[in-house]
Amino acid sequence: MEREQALQIVKPQLTEHRYQHTLGVMETAIKLAGKYGADIKKAELAAIFHDYAKFRPKDEMRQIIEEQKMPAILLEFNSELWHAPVGAYLAEKEAGIDDKEVLDAIRYHTSGRIGMSLLDKVIYLADYIEPGRHFPGVDEVRKMAEEDLDSALVQAMKNTIQFLMKKNQPVFPDTFNAYNSIVQNSGG
Ligand code: DGI
Ligand code: FE
Ligand code: FE
C-alpha cells in the first residue's frame, strides 16, 4: 500500500494531534530504517498504522481481545496497552495489511517483546523519539539513536519502566521481557 492511501485510511481514525504524531513517527521510522538497514517501505507502513486503534472504545477493544483469543492477561493491565494488538488486528481486517512483520511491529509497539525484530525496534524507538515528543530524557535517547539502535532502545525502555514505577503503575510482562531480552543479547 502506498503512503497516501495508508494516510487516508488512518487520518479519520485519529485526532489532529495524534495524526501529527503519526507523521512524526513515519518520518523518524524511515530515517531509522535507512540508517540501520530495516525495510523502509515496511517501516513507513507500520509507522502510519501503529496507533490506528488508539481511539477505539474500550469495550470494542476488550471484545476484540476476547474474541480473537489475544492474551487474556492484557485485560488485567492498563487499557493503554490494548491499542497495539487491537491495531494490528484491525489494520489487517479493515485495511487489508497482510505483512506479518508490519503487523507484529504494530502489535508490539507499546510493550516490545522478547526477541524484537529490527522492524519492531525501529517502530518502538520512532514512536518514542519522533520530533513531537517532549518529555524528560527524550533528547538523550535521540542522541543515542544516532549511534546505536539497541542502546537507544534500552534507554527508552528503562525510562518507560521507571516512569510507570514512579506512578506506582504495574508493568506489563512483555515490557520487562523486552528489556531483559535486549540487555541479555547486547552483551551488556
Ligand atoms: O500510543 P502512544 O501514546 O504514541 O505511545 P505508546 O503506544 O507507547 O503508549 C504509551 C502508553 O502506554 C503510556 O500511557 C504508558 C503505557 N504503557 C506502556 N507500557 C506499559 C504501559 N502501561 C502499563 N501499565 N504497563 C506497561 O508495561
Ligand atoms: Fe501507541
Ligand atoms: Fe504512537
Short mmCIF file of C-alpha atoms and ligand atoms in Angstrom, two decimals:
data_model
loop_
_atom_site.label_atom_id
_atom_site.label_comp_id
_atom_site.label_asym_id
_atom_site.label_seq_id
_atom_site.Cartn_x
_atom_site.Cartn_y
_atom_site.Cartn_z
CA MET A 1 0.00 0.00 0.00
CA GLU A 2 1.29 3.46 -0.89
CA ARG A 3 1.82 6.18 1.69
CA GLU A 4 -1.03 8.45 0.56
CA GLN A 5 -3.60 5.67 0.62
CA ALA A 6 -2.44 4.49 4.05
CA LEU A 7 -2.59 8.01 5.47
CA GLN A 8 -6.09 8.48 4.05
CA ILE A 9 -7.28 5.36 5.87
CA VAL A 10 -5.65 6.31 9.17
CA LYS A 11 -6.41 10.04 9.34
CA PRO A 12 -10.15 9.83 10.10
CA GLN A 13 -9.40 7.41 12.96
CA LEU A 14 -7.20 9.91 14.80
CA THR A 15 -7.30 13.35 16.36
CA GLU A 16 -5.28 16.06 14.62
CA HIS A 17 -2.64 15.84 17.38
CA ARG A 18 -2.34 12.09 17.06
CA TYR A 19 -2.18 12.37 13.27
CA GLN A 20 0.73 14.80 13.52
CA HIS A 21 2.41 12.35 15.93
CA THR A 22 1.86 9.60 13.35
CA LEU A 23 3.54 11.70 10.63
CA GLY A 24 6.46 12.27 13.01
CA VAL A 25 6.74 8.54 13.70
CA MET A 26 6.64 7.88 9.94
CA GLU A 27 9.49 10.28 9.17
CA THR A 28 11.56 9.05 12.10
CA ALA A 29 10.95 5.39 11.28
CA ILE A 30 12.04 5.93 7.67
CA LYS A 31 15.27 7.57 8.86
CA LEU A 32 15.99 4.83 11.40
CA ALA A 33 15.21 2.11 8.85
CA GLY A 34 17.63 3.69 6.38
CA LYS A 35 20.33 4.04 8.99
CA TYR A 36 20.04 0.56 10.48
CA GLY A 37 19.06 -1.43 7.40
CA ALA A 38 15.39 -2.20 8.01
CA ASP A 39 12.90 -2.31 5.13
CA ILE A 40 11.93 1.32 4.51
CA LYS A 41 8.50 0.65 2.99
CA LYS A 42 7.56 -1.68 5.84
CA ALA A 43 8.76 0.86 8.39
CA GLU A 44 6.67 3.55 6.69
CA LEU A 45 3.53 1.39 6.66
CA ALA A 46 3.92 0.13 10.25
CA ALA A 47 4.51 3.69 11.46
CA ILE A 48 1.41 5.01 9.69
CA PHE A 49 -0.79 2.31 11.25
CA HIS A 50 0.90 1.97 14.65
CA ASP A 51 -1.76 3.98 16.55
CA TYR A 52 -4.65 3.04 14.24
CA ALA A 53 -6.77 1.70 17.14
CA LYS A 54 -5.82 4.39 19.67
CA PHE A 55 -9.31 5.88 19.84
CA ARG A 56 -11.47 2.78 19.61
CA PRO A 57 -13.88 2.48 22.52
CA LYS A 58 -12.55 0.33 25.35
CA ASP A 59 -15.49 -2.04 25.08
CA GLU A 60 -14.78 -2.67 21.41
CA MET A 61 -11.10 -3.34 22.16
CA ARG A 62 -11.96 -5.66 25.05
CA GLN A 63 -14.34 -7.60 22.84
CA ILE A 64 -11.71 -8.00 20.10
CA ILE A 65 -9.13 -9.19 22.63
CA GLU A 66 -11.56 -11.81 23.89
CA GLU A 67 -12.97 -12.93 20.56
CA GLN A 68 -9.61 -13.08 18.80
CA LYS A 69 -8.11 -15.02 21.68
CA MET A 70 -5.38 -12.50 22.31
CA PRO A 71 -3.51 -12.96 25.61
CA ALA A 72 -6.15 -12.52 28.32
CA ILE A 73 -3.56 -11.00 30.63
CA LEU A 74 -3.87 -7.79 28.57
CA LEU A 75 -7.25 -7.24 30.21
CA GLU A 76 -5.66 -7.18 33.67
CA PHE A 77 -3.39 -4.29 32.66
CA ASN A 78 -3.83 -0.66 31.66
CA SER A 79 -6.13 -0.29 28.66
CA GLU A 80 -3.44 1.97 27.12
CA LEU A 81 -1.73 -1.29 26.15
CA TRP A 82 -4.67 -2.59 24.17
CA HIS A 83 -4.49 -0.35 21.10
CA ALA A 84 -1.28 -2.04 19.92
CA PRO A 85 -2.51 -5.65 19.46
CA VAL A 86 -6.00 -4.46 18.52
CA GLY A 87 -4.42 -2.07 15.98
CA ALA A 88 -2.55 -4.94 14.34
CA TYR A 89 -5.78 -6.92 14.13
CA LEU A 90 -7.78 -4.03 12.65
CA ALA A 91 -5.03 -3.00 10.22
CA GLU A 92 -5.32 -6.47 8.74
CA LYS A 93 -9.08 -6.79 8.91
CA GLU A 94 -10.09 -3.27 7.85
CA ALA A 95 -7.15 -2.11 5.73
CA GLY A 96 -6.04 -5.48 4.34
CA ILE A 97 -2.45 -5.25 5.55
CA ASP A 98 -1.17 -8.81 5.47
CA ASP A 99 2.57 -8.42 6.02
CA LYS A 100 3.34 -10.29 9.23
CA GLU A 101 6.41 -8.21 10.04
CA VAL A 102 4.44 -4.98 9.68
CA LEU A 103 1.58 -6.35 11.79
CA ASP A 104 3.99 -7.52 14.50
CA ALA A 105 5.69 -4.11 14.64
CA ILE A 106 2.24 -2.58 15.24
CA ARG A 107 1.31 -5.32 17.74
CA TYR A 108 4.39 -4.82 19.90
CA HIS A 109 4.94 -1.07 19.53
CA THR A 110 3.81 -0.25 23.09
CA SER A 111 5.29 -3.11 25.13
CA GLY A 112 8.04 -4.53 22.99
CA ARG A 113 8.59 -8.30 23.24
CA ILE A 114 11.26 -10.95 23.65
CA GLY A 115 13.45 -11.12 20.57
CA MET A 116 12.23 -7.96 18.87
CA SER A 117 12.81 -7.82 15.11
CA LEU A 118 14.75 -4.95 13.57
CA LEU A 119 11.44 -3.52 12.34
CA ASP A 120 9.87 -3.84 15.84
CA LYS A 121 12.80 -1.88 17.25
CA VAL A 122 12.60 0.85 14.61
CA ILE A 123 8.90 1.42 15.26
CA TYR A 124 9.20 1.29 19.06
CA LEU A 125 12.03 3.81 19.02
CA ALA A 126 10.47 6.07 16.36
CA ASP A 127 7.32 6.23 18.49
CA TYR A 128 9.43 7.29 21.45
CA ILE A 129 11.68 9.92 19.80
CA GLU A 130 9.60 11.45 17.00
CA PRO A 131 10.03 15.25 16.91
CA GLY A 132 6.66 15.93 18.58
CA ARG A 133 7.65 14.10 21.77
CA HIS A 134 8.66 16.26 24.70
CA PHE A 135 9.43 14.53 27.96
CA PRO A 136 12.40 14.20 30.27
CA GLY A 137 15.12 12.03 28.79
CA VAL A 138 13.89 12.05 25.20
CA ASP A 139 16.83 14.12 23.91
CA GLU A 140 19.30 11.67 25.40
CA VAL A 141 17.55 8.80 23.60
CA ARG A 142 17.50 10.84 20.35
CA LYS A 143 21.27 11.26 20.57
CA MET A 144 21.79 7.58 21.35
CA ALA A 145 19.64 6.64 18.34
CA GLU A 146 22.23 8.31 16.12
CA GLU A 147 24.91 5.94 17.43
CA ASP A 148 23.38 2.60 18.34
CA LEU A 149 19.85 1.26 17.95
CA ASP A 150 19.92 -1.22 20.83
CA SER A 151 21.44 1.24 23.32
CA ALA A 152 18.78 3.81 22.48
CA LEU A 153 16.08 1.17 22.78
CA VAL A 154 17.27 0.02 26.19
CA GLN A 155 17.34 3.61 27.41
CA ALA A 156 13.79 4.22 26.14
CA MET A 157 12.60 1.04 27.87
CA LYS A 158 14.34 1.95 31.12
CA ASN A 159 12.71 5.38 31.06
CA THR A 160 9.30 3.84 30.41
CA ILE A 161 9.61 1.26 33.20
CA GLN A 162 10.89 3.88 35.65
CA PHE A 163 8.06 6.23 34.66
CA LEU A 164 5.50 3.52 35.35
CA MET A 165 7.11 2.59 38.67
CA LYS A 166 7.19 6.22 39.82
CA LYS A 167 3.45 6.34 39.29
CA ASN A 168 3.01 3.01 41.11
CA GLN A 169 1.65 1.51 37.91
CA PRO A 170 2.02 -2.17 37.10
CA VAL A 171 4.49 -3.11 34.37
CA PHE A 172 3.21 -5.49 31.71
CA PRO A 173 5.29 -8.69 31.44
CA ASP A 174 6.18 -8.14 27.76
CA THR A 175 7.65 -4.77 28.75
CA PHE A 176 10.01 -6.38 31.27
CA ASN A 177 10.69 -9.30 28.96
CA ALA A 178 11.60 -6.96 26.12
CA TYR A 179 14.03 -5.09 28.35
CA ASN A 180 15.64 -8.28 29.70
CA SER A 181 15.86 -9.85 26.27
CA ILE A 182 17.62 -6.89 24.68
CA VAL A 183 20.01 -6.34 27.59
CA GLN A 184 20.94 -10.02 27.61
CA ASN A 185 21.52 -10.04 23.87
CA SER A 186 23.54 -6.86 23.54
CA GLY A 187 26.37 -8.06 25.75
CA GLY A 188 25.72 -5.53 28.50
O1 DGI B 1 0.31 5.39 21.77
P1 DGI B 1 1.39 6.36 22.13
O2 DGI B 1 0.94 7.36 23.17
O3 DGI B 1 2.02 7.02 20.96
O4 DGI B 1 2.58 5.54 22.84
P2 DGI B 1 2.55 4.02 23.36
O5 DGI B 1 1.87 3.14 22.39
O6 DGI B 1 3.96 3.70 23.74
O7 DGI B 1 1.62 4.05 24.68
C1 DGI B 1 2.08 4.67 25.81
C2 DGI B 1 1.14 4.38 26.96
O8 DGI B 1 1.19 3.01 27.33
C3 DGI B 1 1.56 5.18 28.17
O9 DGI B 1 0.39 5.72 28.76
C4 DGI B 1 2.19 4.18 29.09
C5 DGI B 1 1.50 2.91 28.71
N1 DGI B 1 2.37 1.73 28.90
C6 DGI B 1 3.44 1.36 28.17
N2 DGI B 1 3.99 0.24 28.66
C7 DGI B 1 3.25 -0.12 29.73
C8 DGI B 1 2.21 0.84 29.88
N3 DGI B 1 1.30 0.77 30.87
C9 DGI B 1 1.40 -0.25 31.74
N4 DGI B 1 0.52 -0.33 32.73
N5 DGI B 1 2.37 -1.20 31.66
C10 DGI B 1 3.31 -1.19 30.68
O10 DGI B 1 4.18 -2.06 30.63
FE FE B 2 0.74 3.68 20.62
FE FE B 3 2.36 6.36 18.99
#
